[in-house]
Amino acid sequence: PDHSLANSKPVVSLKYSQSKRTGFTLLELLVVVAILGVIGWLGLPAAIQDYKKAQVNGLTTGLAGWLQEVRSSALKGSACTVVISGGTITAAQTVASLGAPIPETCATPNNPYLLPESAQGASYSITANPTSFSFTPRASIYPSTDVLITIAMANGGPSRCIQLNGLFGNLELGDASSGSCVVTRF
């Protein structure tokens, strides 16, 4: 009999199996969440400011469009008087309206101009100088002085302005700051 197998030691496989690590540890996940939280916290004020600016821009461009519609209606032959609501405007309150009596040519489907839904949820401070003026059939405004309408967040947020040129009644939009209006063509 062959005793060579009997005297041999059993063969043991010494393969080292390193388990492959998959996934993340709890500590790694907590660090990533903390970093994302800091980044979000730093960006939140800028996002809020952009949202407020978009609301003020929406209200300003909407009012400018309504004024342009009234101005175009006046070209049909009757003076159209506009009254700007001053003070604090919230919810679905009136921003501007046509003064009575309203000539047939001035009747617009959007009278009065209410605070649009996109701008609701905030309070706005609206000032106009003068608060009442008329567009004439010649496209000018009466009185023939410039009209300045300023729209701002009531709590001191961003502000915009609409300027109407007294001679031709042209509409110009701009940024309001320190009581003046830096206008850009509308």
mmCIF file of C-alpha atoms in Angstrom:
data_model
loop_
_atom_site.group_PDB
_atom_site.id
_atom_site.type_symbol
_atom_site.label_atom_id
_atom_site.label_comp_id
_atom_site.label_asym_id
_atom_site.label_seq_id
_atom_site.Cartn_x
_atom_site.Cartn_y
_atom_site.Cartn_z
ATOM 1 C CA PRO A 1 0.000 0.000 0.000
ATOM 2 C CA ASP A 2 1.043 3.488 -0.716
ATOM 3 C CA HIS A 3 1.613 5.293 2.546
ATOM 4 C CA SER A 4 2.589 8.557 0.974
ATOM 5 C CA LEU A 5 -0.974 9.863 1.167
ATOM 6 C CA ALA A 6 -1.385 8.737 4.720
ATOM 7 C CA ASN A 7 1.640 10.659 5.918
ATOM 8 C CA SER A 8 0.741 13.852 4.059
ATOM 9 C CA LYS A 9 -1.040 16.649 5.774
ATOM 10 C CA PRO A 10 -4.360 17.760 4.434
ATOM 11 C CA VAL A 11 -4.089 20.620 1.971
ATOM 12 C CA VAL A 12 -5.665 23.778 3.310
ATOM 13 C CA SER A 13 -6.454 26.585 0.935
ATOM 14 C CA LEU A 14 -4.939 29.757 2.245
ATOM 15 C CA LYS A 15 -6.720 32.104 -0.152
ATOM 16 C CA TYR A 16 -7.204 35.425 1.499
ATOM 17 C CA SER A 17 -10.632 36.708 0.661
ATOM 18 C CA GLN A 18 -11.004 40.423 1.287
ATOM 19 C CA SER A 19 -14.635 41.373 1.401
ATOM 20 C CA LYS A 20 -15.311 44.265 -0.961
ATOM 21 C CA ARG A 21 -16.829 47.207 0.810
ATOM 22 C CA THR A 22 -20.042 48.534 -0.738
ATOM 23 C CA GLY A 23 -22.096 51.548 0.316
ATOM 24 C CA PHE A 24 -21.215 54.390 2.659
ATOM 25 C CA THR A 25 -20.659 54.486 6.361
ATOM 26 C CA LEU A 26 -22.960 56.439 8.607
ATOM 27 C CA LEU A 27 -20.228 58.972 9.270
ATOM 28 C CA GLU A 28 -19.722 59.625 5.545
ATOM 29 C CA LEU A 29 -23.438 60.129 5.043
ATOM 30 C CA LEU A 30 -23.630 62.551 7.982
ATOM 31 C CA VAL A 31 -20.724 64.609 6.599
ATOM 32 C CA VAL A 32 -22.381 64.857 3.170
ATOM 33 C CA VAL A 33 -25.732 65.867 4.707
ATOM 34 C CA ALA A 34 -23.986 68.503 6.849
ATOM 35 C CA ILE A 35 -22.188 69.966 3.824
ATOM 36 C CA LEU A 36 -25.420 70.085 1.796
ATOM 37 C CA GLY A 37 -27.171 71.755 4.723
ATOM 38 C CA VAL A 38 -24.538 74.493 4.936
ATOM 39 C CA ILE A 39 -24.698 75.107 1.186
ATOM 40 C CA GLY A 40 -28.511 75.310 1.312
ATOM 41 C CA TRP A 41 -28.408 77.637 4.304
ATOM 42 C CA LEU A 42 -26.013 79.978 2.490
ATOM 43 C CA GLY A 43 -28.119 80.012 -0.701
ATOM 44 C CA LEU A 44 -31.526 80.467 0.941
ATOM 45 C CA PRO A 45 -31.413 84.274 1.380
ATOM 46 C CA ALA A 46 -30.467 84.747 -2.272
ATOM 47 C CA ALA A 47 -33.315 82.490 -3.394
ATOM 48 C CA ILE A 48 -35.806 84.399 -1.232
ATOM 49 C CA GLN A 49 -34.556 87.736 -2.626
ATOM 50 C CA ASP A 50 -34.905 86.445 -6.207
ATOM 51 C CA TYR A 51 -38.464 85.291 -5.457
ATOM 52 C CA LYS A 52 -39.408 88.702 -4.039
ATOM 53 C CA LYS A 53 -37.846 90.467 -7.017
ATOM 54 C CA ALA A 54 -39.836 88.257 -9.404
ATOM 55 C CA GLN A 55 -43.061 89.148 -7.569
ATOM 56 C CA VAL A 56 -42.355 92.897 -7.777
ATOM 57 C CA ASN A 57 -41.349 92.573 -11.447
ATOM 58 C CA GLY A 58 -44.569 90.694 -12.216
ATOM 59 C CA LEU A 59 -46.722 93.356 -10.581
ATOM 60 C CA THR A 60 -44.795 96.178 -12.280
ATOM 61 C CA THR A 61 -44.931 94.716 -15.769
ATOM 62 C CA GLY A 62 -48.598 93.802 -15.320
ATOM 63 C CA LEU A 63 -49.479 97.364 -14.314
ATOM 64 C CA ALA A 64 -47.389 98.775 -17.176
ATOM 65 C CA GLY A 65 -49.250 96.518 -19.613
ATOM 66 C CA TRP A 66 -52.597 97.658 -18.207
ATOM 67 C CA LEU A 67 -51.545 101.321 -18.530
ATOM 68 C CA GLN A 68 -50.490 100.677 -22.127
ATOM 69 C CA GLU A 69 -53.920 99.154 -22.801
ATOM 70 C CA VAL A 70 -55.653 102.227 -21.349
ATOM 71 C CA ARG A 71 -53.339 104.528 -23.324
ATOM 72 C CA SER A 72 -54.242 102.658 -26.539
ATOM 73 C CA SER A 73 -57.941 102.947 -25.681
ATOM 74 C CA ALA A 74 -57.578 106.728 -25.325
ATOM 75 C CA LEU A 75 -56.296 106.915 -28.896
ATOM 76 C CA LYS A 76 -59.790 105.910 -30.052
ATOM 77 C CA GLY A 77 -61.104 109.371 -29.193
ATOM 78 C CA SER A 78 -61.766 109.905 -25.460
ATOM 79 C CA ALA A 79 -59.556 110.897 -22.570
ATOM 80 C CA CYS A 80 -59.152 108.000 -20.142
ATOM 81 C CA THR A 81 -58.551 108.911 -16.508
ATOM 82 C CA VAL A 82 -56.431 106.552 -14.420
ATOM 83 C CA VAL A 83 -56.455 106.436 -10.626
ATOM 84 C CA ILE A 84 -53.540 104.667 -8.912
ATOM 85 C CA SER A 85 -54.308 103.186 -5.506
ATOM 86 C CA GLY A 86 -51.643 104.338 -3.107
ATOM 87 C CA GLY A 87 -50.514 102.822 0.148
ATOM 88 C CA THR A 88 -50.260 99.171 1.037
ATOM 89 C CA ILE A 89 -51.834 96.650 -1.341
ATOM 90 C CA THR A 90 -52.441 93.016 -0.368
ATOM 91 C CA ALA A 91 -54.420 90.003 -1.621
ATOM 92 C CA ALA A 92 -56.760 90.827 -4.518
ATOM 93 C CA GLN A 93 -56.976 94.572 -3.873
ATOM 94 C CA THR A 94 -57.205 97.235 -6.567
ATOM 95 C CA VAL A 95 -53.882 98.549 -7.859
ATOM 96 C CA ALA A 96 -55.310 100.952 -10.449
ATOM 97 C CA SER A 97 -58.677 101.784 -11.951
ATOM 98 C CA LEU A 98 -60.349 104.018 -14.492
ATOM 99 C CA GLY A 99 -61.908 107.155 -13.073
ATOM 100 C CA ALA A 100 -65.637 107.736 -13.475
ATOM 101 C CA PRO A 101 -67.311 108.382 -15.796
ATOM 102 C CA ILE A 102 -65.687 105.819 -18.021
ATOM 103 C CA PRO A 103 -66.061 106.686 -21.717
ATOM 104 C CA GLU A 104 -67.051 103.760 -23.914
ATOM 105 C CA THR A 105 -63.723 103.812 -25.751
ATOM 106 C CA CYS A 106 -61.848 103.494 -22.443
ATOM 107 C CA ALA A 107 -63.712 100.425 -21.244
ATOM 108 C CA THR A 108 -61.159 97.678 -20.795
ATOM 109 C CA PRO A 109 -61.935 94.123 -19.726
ATOM 110 C CA ASN A 110 -59.302 94.440 -17.017
ATOM 111 C CA ASN A 111 -60.852 97.322 -15.071
ATOM 112 C CA PRO A 112 -59.991 97.682 -12.269
ATOM 113 C CA TYR A 113 -56.470 96.295 -12.362
ATOM 114 C CA LEU A 114 -56.216 93.977 -9.355
ATOM 115 C CA LEU A 115 -53.145 92.557 -7.682
ATOM 116 C CA PRO A 116 -52.353 89.513 -9.861
ATOM 117 C CA GLU A 117 -52.272 86.032 -8.345
ATOM 118 C CA SER A 118 -48.555 85.724 -9.082
ATOM 119 C CA ALA A 119 -47.882 88.694 -6.787
ATOM 120 C CA GLN A 120 -50.218 87.674 -3.971
ATOM 121 C CA GLY A 121 -48.892 86.453 -0.665
ATOM 122 C CA ALA A 122 -47.002 89.687 -0.004
ATOM 123 C CA SER A 123 -47.777 93.302 0.804
ATOM 124 C CA TYR A 124 -46.731 96.040 -1.594
ATOM 125 C CA SER A 125 -46.240 99.733 -1.078
ATOM 126 C CA ILE A 126 -47.401 101.712 -4.099
ATOM 127 C CA THR A 127 -46.857 105.436 -4.536
ATOM 128 C CA ALA A 128 -47.781 107.578 -7.504
ATOM 129 C CA ASN A 129 -47.140 111.219 -8.209
ATOM 130 C CA PRO A 130 -49.706 112.329 -9.239
ATOM 131 C CA THR A 131 -52.184 109.647 -8.169
ATOM 132 C CA SER A 132 -54.641 110.547 -10.927
ATOM 133 C CA PHE A 133 -53.933 111.437 -14.558
ATOM 134 C CA SER A 134 -55.547 111.117 -17.978
ATOM 135 C CA PHE A 135 -54.356 109.710 -21.267
ATOM 136 C CA THR A 136 -55.586 111.926 -24.099
ATOM 137 C CA PRO A 137 -56.475 110.995 -27.691
ATOM 138 C CA ARG A 138 -53.138 112.514 -28.770
ATOM 139 C CA ALA A 139 -51.314 109.884 -26.639
ATOM 140 C CA SER A 140 -50.071 112.473 -24.143
ATOM 141 C CA ILE A 141 -51.006 112.588 -20.491
ATOM 142 C CA TYR A 142 -52.765 115.346 -18.623
ATOM 143 C CA PRO A 143 -51.482 117.056 -16.613
ATOM 144 C CA SER A 144 -48.479 117.173 -18.917
ATOM 145 C CA THR A 145 -45.976 116.485 -16.130
ATOM 146 C CA ASP A 146 -44.192 113.165 -15.802
ATOM 147 C CA VAL A 147 -45.920 110.528 -13.677
ATOM 148 C CA LEU A 148 -43.814 108.338 -11.411
ATOM 149 C CA ILE A 149 -45.273 105.137 -9.953
ATOM 150 C CA THR A 150 -43.120 103.228 -7.469
ATOM 151 C CA ILE A 151 -43.870 99.639 -6.433
ATOM 152 C CA ALA A 152 -41.963 98.032 -3.567
ATOM 153 C CA MET A 153 -42.344 95.232 -1.069
ATOM 154 C CA ALA A 154 -43.997 96.727 2.006
ATOM 155 C CA ASN A 155 -41.324 95.232 4.259
ATOM 156 C CA GLY A 156 -38.442 96.950 2.476
ATOM 157 C CA GLY A 157 -37.742 94.436 -0.272
ATOM 158 C CA PRO A 158 -36.911 95.180 -3.907
ATOM 159 C CA SER A 159 -38.600 98.101 -5.663
ATOM 160 C CA ARG A 160 -39.388 98.972 -9.281
ATOM 161 C CA CYS A 161 -40.872 102.018 -10.962
ATOM 162 C CA ILE A 162 -42.955 103.037 -13.944
ATOM 163 C CA GLN A 163 -42.424 106.467 -15.421
ATOM 164 C CA LEU A 164 -44.866 108.021 -17.856
ATOM 165 C CA ASN A 165 -43.454 110.788 -20.008
ATOM 166 C CA GLY A 166 -45.799 113.786 -19.867
ATOM 167 C CA LEU A 167 -45.305 114.921 -23.431
ATOM 168 C CA PHE A 168 -46.020 111.640 -25.217
ATOM 169 C CA GLY A 169 -47.254 109.356 -22.461
ATOM 170 C CA ASN A 170 -44.443 106.855 -23.119
ATOM 171 C CA LEU A 171 -44.074 104.092 -20.565
ATOM 172 C CA GLU A 172 -40.666 103.387 -19.094
ATOM 173 C CA LEU A 173 -39.782 100.776 -16.473
ATOM 174 C CA GLY A 174 -36.847 100.948 -14.133
ATOM 175 C CA ASP A 175 -35.364 100.319 -10.713
ATOM 176 C CA ALA A 176 -36.404 102.632 -7.915
ATOM 177 C CA SER A 177 -33.749 103.614 -5.446
ATOM 178 C CA SER A 178 -33.286 106.571 -3.120
ATOM 179 C CA GLY A 179 -36.393 108.340 -4.370
ATOM 180 C CA SER A 180 -35.346 108.280 -8.025
ATOM 181 C CA CYS A 181 -36.082 105.995 -10.938
ATOM 182 C CA VAL A 182 -33.344 104.647 -13.183
ATOM 183 C CA VAL A 183 -35.453 103.854 -16.215
ATOM 184 C CA THR A 184 -35.008 101.562 -19.162
ATOM 185 C CA ARG A 185 -37.173 101.644 -22.270
ATOM 186 C CA PHE A 186 -40.365 99.585 -22.134
#
